[in-house]
Coordinates of C-alpha atoms in Angstrom, one line a residue:
M323 CA 50.1 245.7 53.7
P324 CA 46.7 244.3 52.6
G325 CA 46.0 244.8 48.9
I326 CA 49.6 245.6 47.9
P327 CA 51.5 242.8 46.1
P328 CA 55.0 242.0 47.3
E329 CA 56.5 242.9 43.9
A330 CA 55.3 246.5 44.3
I331 CA 56.9 246.8 47.7
L332 CA 60.2 245.4 46.4
E333 CA 60.0 247.8 43.4
A334 CA 59.6 250.7 45.8
L335 CA 62.5 249.6 47.9
I336 CA 64.8 248.5 45.0
P337 CA 64.2 250.6 41.9
G338 CA 64.4 248.4 38.8
Y339 CA 63.6 245.2 40.6
G340 CA 60.5 244.5 38.5
F341 CA 62.5 244.8 35.2
F342 CA 65.3 242.4 36.3
A343 CA 62.8 240.0 37.8
R344 CA 60.8 239.8 34.5
L345 CA 64.1 239.5 32.5
I346 CA 65.4 236.6 34.6
F347 CA 61.9 234.9 34.6
N348 CA 61.8 235.1 30.7
L349 CA 65.3 233.5 30.6
G350 CA 64.0 230.6 32.6
N351 CA 66.1 231.2 35.7
D352 CA 65.2 231.2 39.3
I353 CA 65.6 234.7 40.8
S354 CA 66.6 233.4 44.2
S355 CA 69.5 231.3 42.7
S356 CA 70.6 234.3 40.6
F357 CA 70.5 236.5 43.6
F358 CA 72.7 234.0 45.6
I359 CA 75.2 233.8 42.7
L360 CA 75.3 237.6 42.5
M361 CA 76.0 238.0 46.3
A362 CA 78.6 235.3 46.2
S363 CA 80.4 237.0 43.3
L364 CA 80.4 240.3 45.1
A365 CA 81.8 238.7 48.2
F366 CA 84.5 237.0 46.2
G367 CA 85.4 240.3 44.5
A368 CA 85.5 242.1 47.8
Y369 CA 87.6 239.7 49.8
A370 CA 89.3 237.1 47.6
V371 CA 90.5 239.4 44.8
P372 CA 92.3 241.9 47.1
A373 CA 93.9 238.9 49.0
F374 CA 95.0 237.3 45.8
R375 CA 96.4 240.7 44.5
S376 CA 98.3 241.1 47.8
R377 CA 99.8 237.6 47.6
L378 CA 100.7 238.3 44.0
Q379 CA 102.4 241.6 44.8
T380 CA 104.3 239.9 47.7
F381 CA 105.5 237.2 45.3
I382 CA 106.6 239.6 42.6
L383 CA 108.4 241.9 45.1
A384 CA 110.3 239.0 46.6
F385 CA 112.3 238.8 43.4
A386 CA 112.7 242.6 43.0
A387 CA 115.7 244.8 44.0
S388 CA 114.8 246.8 47.0
I389 CA 116.1 249.6 49.4
E390 CA 114.7 249.9 52.9
I391 CA 114.7 253.1 54.9
R392 CA 113.8 252.8 58.6
Y393 CA 112.1 255.4 60.8
N394 CA 115.1 256.1 62.9
D395 CA 117.4 256.6 60.0
E396 CA 118.4 260.2 59.0
L397 CA 117.2 259.6 55.5
Y398 CA 113.6 258.9 56.6
N399 CA 112.4 262.5 56.7
S400 CA 114.5 263.3 53.7
S401 CA 112.7 260.6 51.8
L402 CA 109.3 261.8 52.9
R403 CA 110.2 265.3 51.8
W404 CA 111.4 264.0 48.4
I405 CA 108.2 261.9 48.0
S406 CA 106.0 264.9 48.8
R407 CA 107.5 266.9 45.9
R408 CA 106.5 264.2 43.3
N409 CA 103.2 264.9 41.8
S410 CA 102.7 261.3 40.8
L411 CA 102.7 260.3 44.4
N412 CA 100.3 262.9 45.6
R413 CA 97.4 261.7 43.5
T414 CA 95.4 259.7 45.9
L415 CA 91.7 259.3 46.9
H416 CA 92.4 258.6 50.6
L417 CA 93.9 261.3 52.7
V418 CA 94.4 261.9 56.4
A419 CA 93.4 265.4 57.4
G420 CA 94.5 267.3 60.5
A421 CA 95.2 270.8 61.7
G422 CA 98.0 272.1 64.0
K423 CA 100.3 269.0 63.6
F424 CA 103.9 269.8 62.7
Q425 CA 105.9 267.4 60.6
P426 CA 109.7 267.7 60.3
W427 CA 109.5 267.6 56.5
D428 CA 107.1 270.5 56.0
D429 CA 108.7 273.3 58.0
E430 CA 110.1 274.9 54.9
H431 CA 106.6 275.7 53.7
I432 CA 105.9 278.0 56.6
D433 CA 105.6 281.5 55.4
I434 CA 105.7 284.7 57.5
R435 CA 102.7 286.9 57.0
E436 CA 102.7 290.6 57.8
N437 CA 99.2 290.5 59.2
S438 CA 97.9 290.7 62.7
P439 CA 98.7 287.7 64.9
R440 CA 95.0 286.7 65.0
K441 CA 94.7 286.8 61.2
T442 CA 97.9 284.8 60.8
I443 CA 96.7 282.0 63.2
C444 CA 93.3 281.8 61.5
A445 CA 94.9 281.8 58.0
S446 CA 97.4 279.1 58.9
K447 CA 94.7 276.8 60.1
A448 CA 92.3 277.5 57.2
T449 CA 94.9 277.2 54.4
R450 CA 96.9 274.2 55.8
E451 CA 97.9 272.1 52.8
I452 CA 97.4 268.3 52.8
S453 CA 100.6 267.0 51.2
G454 CA 101.9 263.7 50.1
P455 CA 103.3 262.4 53.5
N456 CA 99.8 262.7 55.0
E457 CA 98.3 260.1 52.7
R458 CA 97.0 256.8 53.9
P459 CA 100.3 254.9 53.6
Y460 CA 99.6 251.3 54.0
H461 CA 99.6 250.1 50.4
L462 CA 101.9 250.2 47.4
H463 CA 102.5 253.4 45.4
H464 CA 103.8 253.3 41.9
F465 CA 105.8 255.9 40.0
T466 CA 108.4 256.2 37.3
Y467 CA 111.9 257.4 37.9
K468 CA 114.4 257.9 35.0
G469 CA 112.3 255.7 32.8
C470 CA 112.1 252.9 35.4
W471 CA 109.0 251.6 37.2
I472 CA 109.4 252.0 40.9
A473 CA 107.1 250.6 43.7
L474 CA 107.0 252.3 47.1
R475 CA 105.7 250.5 50.1
R476 CA 105.1 252.4 53.4
Q477 CA 104.8 249.6 56.0
P478 CA 103.9 250.5 59.7
Y479 CA 105.9 249.0 62.5
E480 CA 104.3 246.5 64.8
N481 CA 104.3 246.2 68.6
I482 CA 105.1 249.9 69.2
R483 CA 103.9 250.7 72.7
V484 CA 104.6 254.5 72.5
P485 CA 101.3 256.3 71.7
W486 CA 102.9 259.1 69.7
A487 CA 104.8 256.6 67.6
A488 CA 101.8 254.6 66.5
D489 CA 102.0 256.0 63.0
I490 CA 105.7 255.4 62.3
E491 CA 106.6 253.2 59.4
K492 CA 109.5 252.1 57.2
L493 CA 109.9 252.9 53.5
Q494 CA 110.7 250.3 50.9
F495 CA 111.6 251.1 47.3
Y496 CA 111.4 248.3 44.7
A497 CA 112.6 248.0 41.1
A498 CA 113.3 245.2 38.6
P499 CA 116.3 243.1 39.6
W500 CA 118.4 244.5 36.7
R501 CA 117.6 248.1 37.7
T502 CA 119.6 248.2 41.0
Q503 CA 121.7 251.2 39.8
T504 CA 118.4 253.1 39.3
L505 CA 117.6 252.6 43.0
K506 CA 121.0 253.8 44.0
S507 CA 120.6 256.8 41.8
L508 CA 117.2 257.5 43.5
L509 CA 118.9 257.3 46.9
S510 CA 121.6 259.7 45.8
D511 CA 118.9 262.2 44.8
V512 CA 117.3 261.9 48.2
Q513 CA 120.6 262.5 49.9
E514 CA 121.4 265.5 47.8
S515 CA 118.0 267.1 48.6
S516 CA 118.7 266.3 52.2
V517 CA 122.0 268.1 52.2
E518 CA 120.4 271.1 50.5
H519 CA 117.7 271.2 53.1
D520 CA 120.0 270.6 56.1
N521 CA 122.4 273.3 55.1
R522 CA 119.5 275.8 55.9
R523 CA 118.4 274.0 59.0
I524 CA 119.8 272.6 62.2
V525 CA 118.7 269.0 62.7
I526 CA 117.8 268.2 66.3
R527 CA 117.4 264.5 67.2
R528 CA 116.3 263.0 70.5
A529 CA 116.9 259.6 72.1
V530 CA 113.4 258.1 72.6
R531 CA 112.3 254.6 73.5
L532 CA 110.7 252.7 70.7
G533 CA 109.5 249.3 71.9
S534 CA 112.2 247.7 73.9
K535 CA 115.2 249.9 72.8
F536 CA 116.2 253.5 72.4
E537 CA 116.6 255.1 69.0
W538 CA 117.5 258.5 67.6
T539 CA 114.5 260.1 66.1
D540 CA 114.2 263.5 64.4
E541 CA 112.5 266.0 66.7
T542 CA 112.6 269.2 64.7
F543 CA 114.5 271.3 62.2
R544 CA 115.3 274.9 63.1
K545 CA 116.9 277.8 61.4
P546 CA 120.4 278.6 62.9
R547 CA 120.3 281.2 65.6
P548 CA 122.7 284.2 65.2
L549 CA 125.4 284.4 67.8
S550 CA 124.6 288.1 68.3
T551 CA 121.3 287.1 70.0
I552 CA 123.1 285.1 72.7
I553 CA 123.6 287.6 75.5
M554 CA 126.5 286.7 77.7
D555 CA 130.0 287.9 78.6
H556 CA 131.8 288.9 75.4
R557 CA 135.1 287.5 76.5
Q558 CA 133.5 284.1 77.4
K559 CA 131.6 284.0 74.1
K560 CA 134.8 284.8 72.1
E561 CA 136.7 282.1 74.0
I562 CA 134.2 279.3 73.5
I563 CA 133.8 280.2 69.8
E564 CA 137.5 280.3 69.1
D565 CA 137.9 277.0 71.0
L566 CA 135.2 275.3 68.9
Q567 CA 136.6 276.6 65.6
N568 CA 140.1 275.5 66.5
Y569 CA 138.8 272.0 67.4
L570 CA 137.0 271.7 64.1
N571 CA 140.0 272.7 62.1
P572 CA 141.3 269.6 60.1
R573 CA 144.8 270.3 61.3
T574 CA 143.6 269.8 64.9
R575 CA 142.4 266.4 64.1
Q576 CA 145.7 265.4 62.5
F577 CA 147.6 266.8 65.5
Y578 CA 145.5 264.7 67.9
Q579 CA 145.8 261.5 65.9
S580 CA 149.5 261.8 65.3
R581 CA 150.1 262.1 69.0
G582 CA 147.6 259.5 70.1
F583 CA 145.2 261.9 71.8
P584 CA 141.5 261.2 71.8
Y585 CA 139.9 263.6 69.3
R586 CA 137.0 264.8 71.5
R587 CA 135.8 268.0 73.0
G588 CA 133.6 268.7 76.0
Y589 CA 131.9 271.8 77.3
L590 CA 130.0 272.2 80.6
L591 CA 127.5 275.1 80.7
Y592 CA 126.3 275.7 84.2
G593 CA 124.3 278.4 86.1
P594 CA 120.9 279.3 87.3
P595 CA 117.8 278.1 85.3
G596 CA 116.8 280.2 82.3
T597 CA 120.2 281.9 81.7
G598 CA 120.6 280.6 78.1
K599 CA 122.6 277.3 78.4
S600 CA 120.5 275.4 75.8
S601 CA 120.3 278.5 73.6
L602 CA 124.1 278.8 73.6
C603 CA 124.4 275.2 72.5
F604 CA 122.0 275.7 69.7
A605 CA 123.8 278.8 68.5
L606 CA 127.1 276.9 68.5
A607 CA 125.5 274.1 66.4
G608 CA 124.4 276.8 63.9
L609 CA 127.9 278.2 63.8
A610 CA 129.5 274.7 63.1
R611 CA 126.5 273.5 61.0
L612 CA 126.4 270.3 63.1
P613 CA 123.3 268.3 64.2
I614 CA 122.3 268.2 67.8
Y615 CA 121.6 264.8 69.5
L616 CA 119.7 265.3 72.8
V617 CA 120.1 262.8 75.6
S618 CA 118.1 262.9 78.8
P619 CA 119.9 260.8 81.4
S620 CA 116.8 260.7 83.5
A621 CA 114.7 259.0 80.7
T622 CA 112.7 256.1 82.0
G623 CA 114.3 252.7 80.9
L624 CA 117.6 254.2 79.8
D625 CA 120.4 251.9 81.0
E626 CA 124.1 251.3 80.3
C627 CA 123.4 249.0 77.3
S628 CA 120.9 251.5 75.7
L629 CA 123.3 254.4 76.3
G630 CA 126.2 252.6 74.7
S631 CA 124.1 251.6 71.7
L632 CA 123.0 255.2 71.2
F633 CA 126.5 256.5 71.3
R634 CA 127.7 253.8 68.9
S635 CA 125.1 255.0 66.3
L636 CA 126.2 258.6 66.4
P637 CA 127.6 260.2 63.2
E638 CA 131.3 261.1 63.1
Q639 CA 130.8 264.8 63.7
C640 CA 127.9 266.0 65.8
I641 CA 127.0 267.8 69.1
V642 CA 125.7 265.6 71.9
L643 CA 123.7 267.5 74.5
F644 CA 123.2 266.1 78.0
E645 CA 120.5 268.3 79.4
D646 CA 120.4 268.7 83.2
I647 CA 123.1 266.1 83.9
D648 CA 122.6 266.7 87.6
Q649 CA 119.0 265.3 87.4
A650 CA 120.2 261.9 86.3
G651 CA 119.9 260.6 89.8
I652 CA 123.6 259.9 90.1
R653 CA 124.9 261.0 93.4
K654 CA 128.3 262.6 93.9
R655 CA 130.7 260.0 95.4
N656 CA 132.0 260.6 98.9
S657 CA 134.8 258.1 99.4
G658 CA 136.8 260.2 101.9
I659 CA 139.8 260.3 99.6
P660 CA 141.7 263.6 99.8
L661 CA 141.0 265.9 96.8
S662 CA 144.7 265.8 95.7
H663 CA 144.6 262.0 95.5
E664 CA 141.2 261.9 93.9
H665 CA 142.5 264.0 91.0
E666 CA 145.1 261.3 90.3
E667 CA 142.6 258.6 89.5
T668 CA 143.0 256.8 86.2
V669 CA 140.2 256.0 83.9
E670 CA 140.4 252.3 85.0
D671 CA 140.1 253.4 88.7
E672 CA 137.1 255.5 87.9
E673 CA 135.3 252.6 86.2
R674 CA 136.0 250.3 89.1
S675 CA 134.8 252.8 91.6
V676 CA 131.5 252.5 93.5
Q677 CA 128.6 252.8 91.1
E678 CA 125.9 255.0 92.4
K679 CA 122.8 254.1 90.4
G680 CA 120.1 256.6 89.5
T681 CA 116.4 255.9 89.4
N682 CA 116.7 255.0 85.7
G683 CA 119.5 252.4 85.9
I684 CA 122.2 254.7 84.6
T685 CA 125.4 254.5 86.6
L686 CA 128.3 256.8 86.8
S687 CA 130.5 254.1 85.3
A688 CA 128.2 253.9 82.3
I689 CA 128.4 257.6 81.6
L690 CA 132.2 257.7 82.1
N691 CA 132.5 254.8 79.6
V692 CA 130.6 256.4 76.8
L693 CA 132.2 259.8 77.3
G694 CA 135.9 258.8 77.8
G695 CA 136.3 255.0 77.9
V696 CA 138.6 252.9 75.7
A697 CA 135.8 252.4 73.2
A698 CA 134.4 255.9 73.3
Q699 CA 133.7 257.5 70.0
E700 CA 135.9 260.3 68.6
G701 CA 134.9 263.3 66.6
R702 CA 131.9 264.3 68.6
I703 CA 131.4 267.4 70.7
L704 CA 129.9 266.9 74.1
V705 CA 127.8 269.7 75.8
M706 CA 126.5 269.2 79.3
T707 CA 124.2 271.6 81.1
T708 CA 123.5 271.7 84.8
N709 CA 121.9 274.1 87.3
H710 CA 124.0 272.7 90.2
F711 CA 127.7 272.3 89.3
E712 CA 128.6 271.5 92.9
D713 CA 126.5 268.3 92.7
L714 CA 128.6 266.7 89.9
D715 CA 131.2 264.1 90.5
Y716 CA 134.8 265.2 89.7
A717 CA 135.4 262.3 87.4
L718 CA 132.5 263.5 85.2
V719 CA 133.9 267.0 84.8
R720 CA 137.7 266.5 84.9
P721 CA 139.9 267.7 82.1
G722 CA 139.7 265.3 79.2
R723 CA 135.9 264.9 79.5
V724 CA 135.1 268.6 80.0
D725 CA 137.7 270.9 78.4
M726 CA 135.9 274.2 79.1
K727 CA 133.5 275.3 81.8
V728 CA 131.3 278.2 81.0
F729 CA 129.2 280.0 83.7
L730 CA 126.0 281.7 82.6
G731 CA 124.6 283.9 85.3
H732 CA 121.8 286.4 85.7
A733 CA 121.8 289.4 83.4
D734 CA 123.4 292.6 84.5
Q735 CA 122.6 296.1 83.2
S736 CA 124.8 295.7 80.1
A737 CA 123.2 292.4 79.2
V738 CA 119.7 293.9 79.6
Q739 CA 120.6 296.7 77.2
E740 CA 121.9 294.2 74.6
Q741 CA 118.8 292.1 75.0
F742 CA 116.7 295.2 74.4
L743 CA 118.6 295.9 71.2
T744 CA 118.1 292.3 69.9
V745 CA 114.3 293.0 69.9
Y746 CA 114.4 296.3 67.9
L747 CA 117.4 295.7 65.7
K748 CA 117.8 293.4 62.8
P749 CA 119.8 290.2 63.5
V750 CA 123.5 290.5 62.5
D751 CA 125.9 287.8 61.6
E752 CA 128.4 288.9 64.2
L753 CA 129.4 287.8 67.7
V754 CA 127.6 290.7 69.4
I755 CA 124.7 293.0 68.5
G756 CA 126.9 296.1 69.0
N757 CA 130.3 297.2 70.3
R758 CA 130.8 299.5 73.3
D759 CA 132.9 302.7 73.0
S760 CA 135.1 304.2 75.7
A761 CA 132.1 305.9 77.4
G762 CA 130.3 302.6 77.7
S763 CA 127.7 303.4 75.0
I764 CA 126.6 300.7 72.6
C765 CA 127.3 301.2 68.9
P766 CA 124.9 298.9 67.0
L767 CA 126.2 296.8 64.1
S768 CA 122.8 296.6 62.4
A769 CA 119.8 298.8 61.4
P770 CA 116.5 299.0 63.2
A771 CA 114.0 296.3 62.4
S772 CA 111.5 298.8 61.1
P773 CA 112.3 301.9 58.9
K774 CA 109.9 303.9 61.1
W775 CA 112.2 303.7 64.1
A776 CA 115.1 306.0 64.7
L777 CA 118.4 304.3 65.7
D778 CA 119.5 307.0 68.1
D779 CA 116.2 306.9 70.0
I780 CA 116.5 303.1 70.3
V781 CA 120.1 303.1 71.4
N782 CA 119.8 306.0 73.9
L783 CA 116.4 304.8 75.1
K784 CA 114.9 308.3 74.5
P785 CA 111.2 308.7 75.3
S786 CA 110.3 309.9 71.8
P787 CA 109.5 306.4 70.3
F788 CA 107.8 305.1 73.4
G789 CA 104.1 305.5 73.7
S790 CA 103.9 306.2 70.0
T791 CA 102.6 303.8 67.4
C792 CA 104.7 302.7 64.5
S793 CA 102.9 301.0 61.6
G794 CA 104.4 298.4 59.4
G795 CA 102.2 296.9 56.8
D796 CA 98.8 296.0 58.1
S797 CA 100.0 295.6 61.7
E798 CA 100.7 298.1 64.4
L799 CA 103.4 297.9 67.1
S800 CA 103.2 300.2 70.1
F801 CA 106.1 300.8 72.5
A802 CA 105.7 301.2 76.2
V803 CA 108.0 301.2 79.2

């Protein structure tokens, strides 16, 4: 602009420019040279110093004692839960915020509010807490444990092609070389907290593809489901529960091993869709306090090698659930052999039989190998579900692989009555919600879920409570038929 000196323009754009310019001029320095040195120093501090610090940390950690916990390990979520409870690891300036995303380590913080559903949903979104595991993880964290300086590195995996697994990482704890016992003590604390948490939850893990191979990953943690909420034939329910309890008895294991019998148990749950097959499996897991490992035989890319690797990594005692085994794409063999001769097949004959491949590369031979082959794992409980029992090959469901078959059909009048009671009565730690007397009436084993409700009216389905409104807290629940 005409008439305005350049110094005035720079002073307007950069407050304090005139003062520093006069100061540098009085010191006899060239302002352009000083500006270049300043910019070079800032660039060096922004890029060279962090790189040097990273190299120095890598050099120091190379001589430190360390423990690595990988994403697919059972201790991974336990470690994140343990980390989230340490205040020293929650002090960070960089957080990743988000709403509506469930993490396996924060389920215990979910509280039950007695407000209306709309208020509960809004409050849960508005008051969601940003905890330690949601921090930006890709750098070192430092904390002290039992007087020892510990470094924690959360390092992301590379070359993960699964979109939902883009944020998975591995945890590395570092300590001085002479403090190895401290790291072991830290790991013991993590395991103890895991046992305490898992005793109140059922761990559900699923076989998913991570990169080029399948791994077990934690899918969710759920509270055990009372057996009284499983509506099925009482005799069948009692038989399968007694069979499971007998199998888990330590004397049963000794009996099997002393006689050379494989210590395995298999159950086949079959029937129309939506009749409670998966729910029964989950309730049995809650009764036995065992984790559930889900396998989908129709998963893309699952082959014989991957299936064998998954089964070899199973814990000693667990429940393996094959959902919809009839959807694996393995066709029932039709060899023309009479049924009486087919039943006399040995395991070796079955494995040498014609392999009918499914669309995912899984063969009947591969499934038979992991379930009952020579190298099959012992101690696990196999549960298979299917909607079409008639489509399964006999070798898959013969005794030794499947020890009990349970049919779950559509509900009859008795089952509908029990299902009704499970809604309006408190859950009870029994096999059934109520017993039937000689007249066929149900005698409940628990009280109504609300003190406003009369037990006789609920059991006898009298019209008095229906159409009326019962208030509980700030919410209202109306009945209608």
